[in-house]
Amino acid sequence: MWKDELLTWDPKLFNGTDYIKVPASKVWLPDIVVESSSLEPEYFMSQDDRVVLITSDGTVYLSFPFVLTNYCKMNIKEYPFDTQQCTIKIMSWVYVKEEITLQSGTLAIDADMPRNNNTVWDILPYVVETFDLEVENVGTFRELRYRQKIKRKPQYYVWVLIVPTFILTALSLAGLYSPFNNAGEREEKVTLGLTTLLTLAVILTMVTGDMPRGSELPVMGLFVLLEIIMIVVSMAISVLTMFLHQRTTTRSCSVPHWLKSILFCHVKATGKVADEQQAAFDKTRHDSLTLDVPFYSSSQATSHQAFLLRACLRQLNGTYAKVDGWLNKNEEEEQRKHDWQLVFDWLDLSLFLIFQLIHIIAFILMFYPYSDSLN
């Protein structure tokens, strides 16, 4: 809308005609251009078919629809909780401020409530600013800048990508530090870790396919990257734990006493009871094998038979001692393996709690600032 003093009339002289409509090509039109767009606008009608409305006081109204392609700088650092701002610059290409003064008809500064519904974006009210551009040896040009903000709706990304990825990583951490059977075997942990990494790689592919390209790593990409790093570190520590467990159980290495006292103090009391039982058993064995061979008279047996009987008893006692020693050694070996099993069970539990705590804290710190975006 603008005012042309050369297009005024008195309605009383023209049968009360207050306004007329004429082709736009018949009147003067301001050379308004969109400076921020480098593409030709797409008009829904030919410019020759445009019509202007002129009132009796010289006010000219021109309105026509067209599609404008405007280049805007995207900030994807907070993707998918980002808010983008697009600036549309409008000015006269030839006329200076003294000849054409651009003004906005309305100002919308309330950017708290969206003014339009969209499946992906909340379109916030725009803000209009006026700038005067000084051009040397030419003059001052008036420029209007319409700043339009759009806010992305993150619900899809939260419930389809972020939450499932968090749950998958949490379950994988639980599986990496849990025994797969009652014997405490851990051979399947590597398979679980590799499967989780493959799943996270697929999720990362989905994220990168939908994520805008930029020089900064967005929140979504950083989250998936941290999940992958956490799984890799957890799997590496789990493999190291498996290696140490295999080394300690296949080598003659006992659990240090200070470690026993920290992790399972009841082992000492249990060992004391076992020692008492072993002493009672040894006493019974000694009483049963230390036989008092009576004196045989010549009428009952010869001295040679008594000698053979004593020799057999000594041989039987030696054989029993070897068997008893082998059983004790085997029992000590089983107890040693059991002690190391308890040590690594405690280690797995501690690592599980540590990694889960780090996982939960990192998740809260990363996404708590954007909790209002879900409302």
PDB file of C-alpha atoms in Angstrom, residues 11-247:
ATOM      1  CA  PRO A  11     -16.124  11.515  -5.235  1.00  0.00           C
ATOM      2  CA  LYS A  12     -18.911  14.119  -5.493  1.00  0.00           C
ATOM      3  CA  LEU A  13     -17.819  14.994  -9.015  1.00  0.00           C
ATOM      4  CA  PHE A  14     -17.914  11.331 -10.124  1.00  0.00           C
ATOM      5  CA  ASN A  15     -21.283  10.100  -8.848  1.00  0.00           C
ATOM      6  CA  GLY A  16     -19.884   9.190  -5.411  1.00  0.00           C
ATOM      7  CA  THR A  17     -17.196   6.837  -6.731  1.00  0.00           C
ATOM      8  CA  ASP A  18     -14.834   6.219  -3.815  1.00  0.00           C
ATOM      9  CA  TYR A  19     -12.477   3.745  -5.465  1.00  0.00           C
ATOM     10  CA  ILE A  20     -11.590   2.209  -8.789  1.00  0.00           C
ATOM     11  CA  LYS A  21      -9.723  -0.914  -9.942  1.00  0.00           C
ATOM     12  CA  VAL A  22      -7.309  -0.643 -12.824  1.00  0.00           C
ATOM     13  CA  PRO A  23      -4.538  -2.849 -14.254  1.00  0.00           C
ATOM     14  CA  ALA A  24      -1.305  -2.484 -12.329  1.00  0.00           C
ATOM     15  CA  SER A  25       0.541  -1.684 -15.534  1.00  0.00           C
ATOM     16  CA  LYS A  26      -1.427   1.598 -15.845  1.00  0.00           C
ATOM     17  CA  VAL A  27      -0.062   3.177 -12.651  1.00  0.00           C
ATOM     18  CA  TRP A  28       3.294   3.811 -11.093  1.00  0.00           C
ATOM     19  CA  LEU A  29       4.636   0.905  -9.000  1.00  0.00           C
ATOM     20  CA  PRO A  30       7.470   1.125  -6.461  1.00  0.00           C
ATOM     21  CA  ASP A  31      10.557  -0.927  -7.257  1.00  0.00           C
ATOM     22  CA  ILE A  32      10.401  -3.073  -4.108  1.00  0.00           C
ATOM     23  CA  VAL A  33      12.794  -6.044  -4.104  1.00  0.00           C
ATOM     24  CA  VAL A  34      13.531  -8.848  -1.673  1.00  0.00           C
ATOM     25  CA  GLU A  35      17.232  -8.436  -1.069  1.00  0.00           C
ATOM     26  CA  SER A  36      17.698 -11.709   0.849  1.00  0.00           C
ATOM     27  CA  SER A  37      16.427 -13.832  -2.063  1.00  0.00           C
ATOM     28  CA  SER A  38      18.560 -14.597  -5.072  1.00  0.00           C
ATOM     29  CA  LEU A  39      15.870 -16.530  -6.971  1.00  0.00           C
ATOM     30  CA  GLU A  40      13.027 -15.180  -9.029  1.00  0.00           C
ATOM     31  CA  PRO A  41       9.720 -15.323  -7.112  1.00  0.00           C
ATOM     32  CA  GLU A  42       7.170 -17.807  -8.354  1.00  0.00           C
ATOM     33  CA  TYR A  43       3.982 -15.891  -9.158  1.00  0.00           C
ATOM     34  CA  PHE A  44       0.573 -17.527  -9.196  1.00  0.00           C
ATOM     35  CA  MET A  45      -0.640 -15.055 -11.832  1.00  0.00           C
ATOM     36  CA  SER A  46       0.959 -13.102 -14.615  1.00  0.00           C
ATOM     37  CA  GLN A  47       2.220  -9.663 -13.653  1.00  0.00           C
ATOM     38  CA  ASP A  48       0.198  -8.217 -16.519  1.00  0.00           C
ATOM     39  CA  ASP A  49      -2.971  -9.549 -14.879  1.00  0.00           C
ATOM     40  CA  ARG A  50      -2.395  -7.800 -11.589  1.00  0.00           C
ATOM     41  CA  VAL A  51      -4.985  -5.247 -10.529  1.00  0.00           C
ATOM     42  CA  VAL A  52      -4.591  -2.336  -8.127  1.00  0.00           C
ATOM     43  CA  LEU A  53      -7.312  -0.676  -6.057  1.00  0.00           C
ATOM     44  CA  ILE A  54      -7.146   3.114  -5.899  1.00  0.00           C
ATOM     45  CA  THR A  55      -9.190   5.166  -3.428  1.00  0.00           C
ATOM     46  CA  SER A  56     -10.230   8.769  -3.900  1.00  0.00           C
ATOM     47  CA  ASP A  57      -7.545  10.067  -1.538  1.00  0.00           C
ATOM     48  CA  GLY A  58      -4.787   8.540  -3.696  1.00  0.00           C
ATOM     49  CA  THR A  59      -4.147   5.401  -1.648  1.00  0.00           C
ATOM     50  CA  VAL A  60      -3.086   2.502  -3.872  1.00  0.00           C
ATOM     51  CA  TYR A  61      -3.523  -1.131  -2.773  1.00  0.00           C
ATOM     52  CA  LEU A  62      -1.661  -3.915  -4.524  1.00  0.00           C
ATOM     53  CA  SER A  63      -1.961  -7.518  -3.401  1.00  0.00           C
ATOM     54  CA  PHE A  64      -0.999 -10.692  -5.250  1.00  0.00           C
ATOM     55  CA  PRO A  65       0.191 -14.156  -4.130  1.00  0.00           C
ATOM     56  CA  PHE A  66       3.622 -15.520  -4.907  1.00  0.00           C
ATOM     57  CA  VAL A  67       6.131 -18.039  -3.538  1.00  0.00           C
ATOM     58  CA  LEU A  68       9.391 -16.595  -2.285  1.00  0.00           C
ATOM     59  CA  THR A  69      12.567 -18.633  -1.818  1.00  0.00           C
ATOM     60  CA  ASN A  70      14.630 -17.036   0.910  1.00  0.00           C
ATOM     61  CA  TYR A  71      18.051 -18.185   2.069  1.00  0.00           C
ATOM     62  CA  CYS A  72      18.407 -18.549   5.844  1.00  0.00           C
ATOM     63  CA  LYS A  73      21.333 -19.629   7.987  1.00  0.00           C
ATOM     64  CA  MET A  74      20.491 -22.738   9.988  1.00  0.00           C
ATOM     65  CA  ASN A  75      21.724 -23.374  13.508  1.00  0.00           C
ATOM     66  CA  ILE A  76      21.571 -27.136  14.123  1.00  0.00           C
ATOM     67  CA  LYS A  77      23.564 -27.214  17.355  1.00  0.00           C
ATOM     68  CA  GLU A  78      20.428 -27.965  19.393  1.00  0.00           C
ATOM     69  CA  TYR A  79      18.780 -30.280  16.852  1.00  0.00           C
ATOM     70  CA  PRO A  80      16.073 -31.645  17.308  1.00  0.00           C
ATOM     71  CA  PHE A  81      15.227 -28.985  19.904  1.00  0.00           C
ATOM     72  CA  ASP A  82      16.296 -26.149  17.627  1.00  0.00           C
ATOM     73  CA  THR A  83      14.607 -22.853  16.836  1.00  0.00           C
ATOM     74  CA  GLN A  84      15.436 -21.366  13.447  1.00  0.00           C
ATOM     75  CA  GLN A  85      15.258 -17.704  12.482  1.00  0.00           C
ATOM     76  CA  CYS A  86      14.844 -16.496   8.928  1.00  0.00           C
ATOM     77  CA  THR A  87      15.293 -12.839   7.971  1.00  0.00           C
ATOM     78  CA  ILE A  88      13.531 -11.403   4.919  1.00  0.00           C
ATOM     79  CA  LYS A  89      15.031  -8.092   3.761  1.00  0.00           C
ATOM     80  CA  ILE A  90      12.848  -5.739   1.697  1.00  0.00           C
ATOM     81  CA  MET A  91      13.999  -2.419   0.240  1.00  0.00           C
ATOM     82  CA  SER A  92      13.742  -0.091  -2.745  1.00  0.00           C
ATOM     83  CA  TRP A  93      16.430  -0.663  -5.305  1.00  0.00           C
ATOM     84  CA  VAL A  94      16.532   2.899  -6.750  1.00  0.00           C
ATOM     85  CA  TYR A  95      14.657   5.336  -4.512  1.00  0.00           C
ATOM     86  CA  VAL A  96      16.286   6.670  -1.341  1.00  0.00           C
ATOM     87  CA  LYS A  97      14.522   7.197   1.992  1.00  0.00           C
ATOM     88  CA  GLU A  98      13.437  10.734   1.138  1.00  0.00           C
ATOM     89  CA  GLU A  99      11.649   9.423  -1.947  1.00  0.00           C
ATOM     90  CA  ILE A 100      10.236   6.146  -0.555  1.00  0.00           C
ATOM     91  CA  THR A 101       9.854   5.437   3.140  1.00  0.00           C
ATOM     92  CA  LEU A 102       9.081   1.804   3.880  1.00  0.00           C
ATOM     93  CA  GLN A 103       6.921   1.044   6.913  1.00  0.00           C
ATOM     94  CA  SER A 104       5.348  -2.116   8.233  1.00  0.00           C
ATOM     95  CA  GLY A 105       1.606  -2.208   8.590  1.00  0.00           C
ATOM     96  CA  THR A 106       1.564  -4.408  11.733  1.00  0.00           C
ATOM     97  CA  LEU A 107       4.082  -5.472  14.345  1.00  0.00           C
ATOM     98  CA  ALA A 108       3.925  -8.895  15.956  1.00  0.00           C
ATOM     99  CA  ILE A 109       6.357  -9.194  18.824  1.00  0.00           C
ATOM    100  CA  ASP A 110       4.729 -11.911  20.923  1.00  0.00           C
ATOM    101  CA  ALA A 111       7.008 -14.838  20.172  1.00  0.00           C
ATOM    102  CA  ASP A 112       5.781 -17.060  23.003  1.00  0.00           C
ATOM    103  CA  MET A 113       2.727 -18.550  21.337  1.00  0.00           C
ATOM    104  CA  PRO A 114       2.691 -20.167  17.896  1.00  0.00           C
ATOM    105  CA  ARG A 115       0.338 -18.609  15.393  1.00  0.00           C
ATOM    106  CA  ASN A 116       0.067 -21.538  13.002  1.00  0.00           C
ATOM    107  CA  ASN A 117      -0.047 -25.331  13.237  1.00  0.00           C
ATOM    108  CA  ASN A 118       2.372 -27.535  11.350  1.00  0.00           C
ATOM    109  CA  THR A 119       3.329 -31.195  11.700  1.00  0.00           C
ATOM    110  CA  VAL A 120       7.057 -30.426  11.998  1.00  0.00           C
ATOM    111  CA  TRP A 121       7.341 -26.763  12.996  1.00  0.00           C
ATOM    112  CA  ASP A 122       5.673 -24.292  15.302  1.00  0.00           C
ATOM    113  CA  ILE A 123       5.536 -21.010  13.359  1.00  0.00           C
ATOM    114  CA  LEU A 124       6.059 -18.176  15.821  1.00  0.00           C
ATOM    115  CA  PRO A 125       4.982 -14.554  15.262  1.00  0.00           C
ATOM    116  CA  TYR A 126       7.363 -12.482  13.201  1.00  0.00           C
ATOM    117  CA  VAL A 127       9.153  -9.293  14.238  1.00  0.00           C
ATOM    118  CA  VAL A 128       9.685  -6.298  11.940  1.00  0.00           C
ATOM    119  CA  GLU A 129      12.734  -4.047  12.195  1.00  0.00           C
ATOM    120  CA  THR A 130      13.618  -0.901  10.238  1.00  0.00           C
ATOM    121  CA  PHE A 131      17.159  -0.049   9.148  1.00  0.00           C
ATOM    122  CA  ASP A 132      18.641   2.881   7.238  1.00  0.00           C
ATOM    123  CA  LEU A 133      21.510   1.938   4.946  1.00  0.00           C
ATOM    124  CA  GLU A 134      24.009   4.633   4.019  1.00  0.00           C
ATOM    125  CA  VAL A 135      25.434   4.368   0.501  1.00  0.00           C
ATOM    126  CA  GLU A 136      28.309   6.694  -0.307  1.00  0.00           C
ATOM    127  CA  ASN A 137      27.574   9.330  -2.962  1.00  0.00           C
ATOM    128  CA  VAL A 138      24.032   7.971  -3.366  1.00  0.00           C
ATOM    129  CA  GLY A 139      22.038   8.500  -0.185  1.00  0.00           C
ATOM    130  CA  THR A 140      20.195   6.625   2.545  1.00  0.00           C
ATOM    131  CA  PHE A 141      17.989   3.661   1.724  1.00  0.00           C
ATOM    132  CA  ARG A 142      15.227   2.390   4.001  1.00  0.00           C
ATOM    133  CA  GLU A 143      15.188  -1.372   4.600  1.00  0.00           C
ATOM    134  CA  LEU A 144      12.582  -3.542   6.327  1.00  0.00           C
ATOM    135  CA  ARG A 145      13.647  -6.794   7.947  1.00  0.00           C
ATOM    136  CA  TYR A 146      11.042  -9.397   8.819  1.00  0.00           C
ATOM    137  CA  ARG A 147      12.459 -11.867  11.333  1.00  0.00           C
ATOM    138  CA  GLN A 148      10.460 -15.090  11.311  1.00  0.00           C
ATOM    139  CA  LYS A 149      11.133 -17.787  13.924  1.00  0.00           C
ATOM    140  CA  ILE A 150      10.107 -21.423  13.608  1.00  0.00           C
ATOM    141  CA  LYS A 151      10.505 -23.989  16.365  1.00  0.00           C
ATOM    142  CA  ARG A 152      10.898 -27.692  15.642  1.00  0.00           C
ATOM    143  CA  LYS A 153       8.551 -30.185  17.299  1.00  0.00           C
ATOM    144  CA  PRO A 154      10.872 -32.784  18.925  1.00  0.00           C
ATOM    145  CA  GLN A 155       8.303 -35.373  20.051  1.00  0.00           C
ATOM    146  CA  TYR A 156       8.981 -37.726  17.134  1.00  0.00           C
ATOM    147  CA  TYR A 157      12.739 -37.737  17.704  1.00  0.00           C
ATOM    148  CA  VAL A 158      12.380 -38.161  21.467  1.00  0.00           C
ATOM    149  CA  TRP A 159      10.030 -41.160  21.448  1.00  0.00           C
ATOM    150  CA  VAL A 160      11.308 -42.862  18.297  1.00  0.00           C
ATOM    151  CA  LEU A 161      15.083 -42.321  18.550  1.00  0.00           C
ATOM    152  CA  ILE A 162      16.287 -40.894  21.870  1.00  0.00           C
ATOM    153  CA  VAL A 163      14.295 -42.976  24.377  1.00  0.00           C
ATOM    154  CA  PRO A 164      14.759 -46.332  22.540  1.00  0.00           C
ATOM    155  CA  THR A 165      18.492 -45.656  22.225  1.00  0.00           C
ATOM    156  CA  PHE A 166      18.735 -44.899  25.943  1.00  0.00           C
ATOM    157  CA  ILE A 167      16.833 -48.077  26.879  1.00  0.00           C
ATOM    158  CA  LEU A 168      18.909 -50.190  24.473  1.00  0.00           C
ATOM    159  CA  THR A 169      22.168 -48.904  25.946  1.00  0.00           C
ATOM    160  CA  ALA A 170      20.954 -49.414  29.528  1.00  0.00           C
ATOM    161  CA  LEU A 171      19.953 -53.021  28.802  1.00  0.00           C
ATOM    162  CA  SER A 172      23.250 -53.658  27.015  1.00  0.00           C
ATOM    163  CA  LEU A 173      25.201 -52.383  30.021  1.00  0.00           C
ATOM    164  CA  ALA A 174      23.206 -54.744  32.233  1.00  0.00           C
ATOM    165  CA  GLY A 175      23.960 -57.649  29.896  1.00  0.00           C
ATOM    166  CA  LEU A 176      27.670 -56.887  29.644  1.00  0.00           C
ATOM    167  CA  TYR A 177      28.120 -57.167  33.410  1.00  0.00           C
ATOM    168  CA  SER A 178      25.778 -60.086  34.109  1.00  0.00           C
ATOM    169  CA  PRO A 179      26.765 -63.805  34.113  1.00  0.00           C
ATOM    170  CA  PHE A 180      25.066 -65.933  31.481  1.00  0.00           C
ATOM    171  CA  ASN A 181      24.628 -68.996  33.711  1.00  0.00           C
ATOM    172  CA  ASN A 182      25.077 -70.177  37.294  1.00  0.00           C
ATOM    173  CA  ALA A 183      28.749 -70.924  36.669  1.00  0.00           C
ATOM    174  CA  GLY A 184      29.424 -67.246  35.987  1.00  0.00           C
ATOM    175  CA  GLU A 185      30.561 -67.671  32.388  1.00  0.00           C
ATOM    176  CA  ARG A 186      30.984 -64.489  30.351  1.00  0.00           C
ATOM    177  CA  GLU A 187      31.721 -65.714  26.839  1.00  0.00           C
ATOM    178  CA  GLU A 188      28.588 -64.175  25.262  1.00  0.00           C
ATOM    179  CA  LYS A 189      29.368 -60.624  26.347  1.00  0.00           C
ATOM    180  CA  VAL A 190      31.404 -59.807  23.255  1.00  0.00           C
ATOM    181  CA  THR A 191      28.550 -60.956  21.016  1.00  0.00           C
ATOM    182  CA  LEU A 192      26.093 -58.801  22.959  1.00  0.00           C
ATOM    183  CA  GLY A 193      28.373 -55.758  22.729  1.00  0.00           C
ATOM    184  CA  LEU A 194      28.892 -56.139  18.981  1.00  0.00           C
ATOM    185  CA  THR A 195      25.151 -56.576  18.414  1.00  0.00           C
ATOM    186  CA  THR A 196      24.465 -53.406  20.388  1.00  0.00           C
ATOM    187  CA  LEU A 197      27.068 -51.472  18.397  1.00  0.00           C
ATOM    188  CA  LEU A 198      25.469 -52.656  15.160  1.00  0.00           C
ATOM    189  CA  THR A 199      22.054 -51.490  16.361  1.00  0.00           C
ATOM    190  CA  LEU A 200      23.423 -48.098  17.398  1.00  0.00           C
ATOM    191  CA  ALA A 201      25.121 -47.780  14.016  1.00  0.00           C
ATOM    192  CA  VAL A 202      21.735 -48.299  12.333  1.00  0.00           C
ATOM    193  CA  ILE A 203      20.176 -45.654  14.596  1.00  0.00           C
ATOM    194  CA  LEU A 204      23.030 -43.269  13.808  1.00  0.00           C
ATOM    195  CA  THR A 205      22.385 -43.822  10.101  1.00  0.00           C
ATOM    196  CA  MET A 206      18.728 -42.887  10.620  1.00  0.00           C
ATOM    197  CA  VAL A 207      19.754 -39.758  12.521  1.00  0.00           C
ATOM    198  CA  THR A 208      22.295 -38.587   9.953  1.00  0.00           C
ATOM    199  CA  GLY A 209      19.830 -39.220   7.119  1.00  0.00           C
ATOM    200  CA  ASP A 210      17.275 -36.854   8.646  1.00  0.00           C
ATOM    201  CA  MET A 211      19.669 -34.383  10.243  1.00  0.00           C
ATOM    202  CA  PRO A 212      20.698 -31.175   8.429  1.00  0.00           C
ATOM    203  CA  ARG A 213      24.363 -30.886   7.507  1.00  0.00           C
ATOM    204  CA  GLY A 214      26.440 -28.323   9.320  1.00  0.00           C
ATOM    205  CA  SER A 215      29.802 -27.551  10.846  1.00  0.00           C
ATOM    206  CA  GLU A 216      28.629 -28.262  14.404  1.00  0.00           C
ATOM    207  CA  LEU A 217      27.683 -31.569  15.988  1.00  0.00           C
ATOM    208  CA  PRO A 218      24.034 -31.352  17.102  1.00  0.00           C
ATOM    209  CA  VAL A 219      22.679 -32.651  20.393  1.00  0.00           C
ATOM    210  CA  MET A 220      21.119 -35.684  18.732  1.00  0.00           C
ATOM    211  CA  GLY A 221      24.345 -36.738  17.055  1.00  0.00           C
ATOM    212  CA  LEU A 222      26.335 -36.111  20.225  1.00  0.00           C
ATOM    213  CA  PHE A 223      23.917 -38.290  22.206  1.00  0.00           C
ATOM    214  CA  VAL A 224      24.190 -41.270  19.833  1.00  0.00           C
ATOM    215  CA  LEU A 225      27.972 -40.827  19.671  1.00  0.00           C
ATOM    216  CA  LEU A 226      28.233 -40.875  23.480  1.00  0.00           C
ATOM    217  CA  GLU A 227      26.067 -44.008  23.612  1.00  0.00           C
ATOM    218  CA  ILE A 228      28.409 -45.741  21.159  1.00  0.00           C
ATOM    219  CA  ILE A 229      31.486 -44.646  23.130  1.00  0.00           C
ATOM    220  CA  MET A 230      29.936 -45.916  26.364  1.00  0.00           C
ATOM    221  CA  ILE A 231      29.180 -49.324  24.835  1.00  0.00           C
ATOM    222  CA  VAL A 232      32.694 -49.564  23.361  1.00  0.00           C
ATOM    223  CA  VAL A 233      34.355 -48.694  26.684  1.00  0.00           C
ATOM    224  CA  SER A 234      32.063 -51.063  28.589  1.00  0.00           C
ATOM    225  CA  MET A 235      32.763 -53.887  26.169  1.00  0.00           C
ATOM    226  CA  ALA A 236      36.529 -53.267  26.376  1.00  0.00           C
ATOM    227  CA  ILE A 237      36.435 -53.388  30.182  1.00  0.00           C
ATOM    228  CA  SER A 238      34.237 -56.496  30.043  1.00  0.00           C
ATOM    229  CA  VAL A 239      36.738 -58.239  27.759  1.00  0.00           C
ATOM    230  CA  LEU A 240      39.561 -57.235  30.105  1.00  0.00           C
ATOM    231  CA  THR A 241      37.578 -58.670  33.021  1.00  0.00           C
ATOM    232  CA  MET A 242      37.109 -61.939  31.134  1.00  0.00           C
ATOM    233  CA  PHE A 243      40.837 -62.090  30.412  1.00  0.00           C
ATOM    234  CA  LEU A 244      41.777 -61.472  34.054  1.00  0.00           C
ATOM    235  CA  HIS A 245      39.223 -64.013  35.261  1.00  0.00           C
ATOM    236  CA  GLN A 246      40.628 -66.639  32.916  1.00  0.00           C
ATOM    237  CA  ARG A 247      44.180 -65.866  34.026  1.00  0.00           C
TER     238      ARG A 247
END
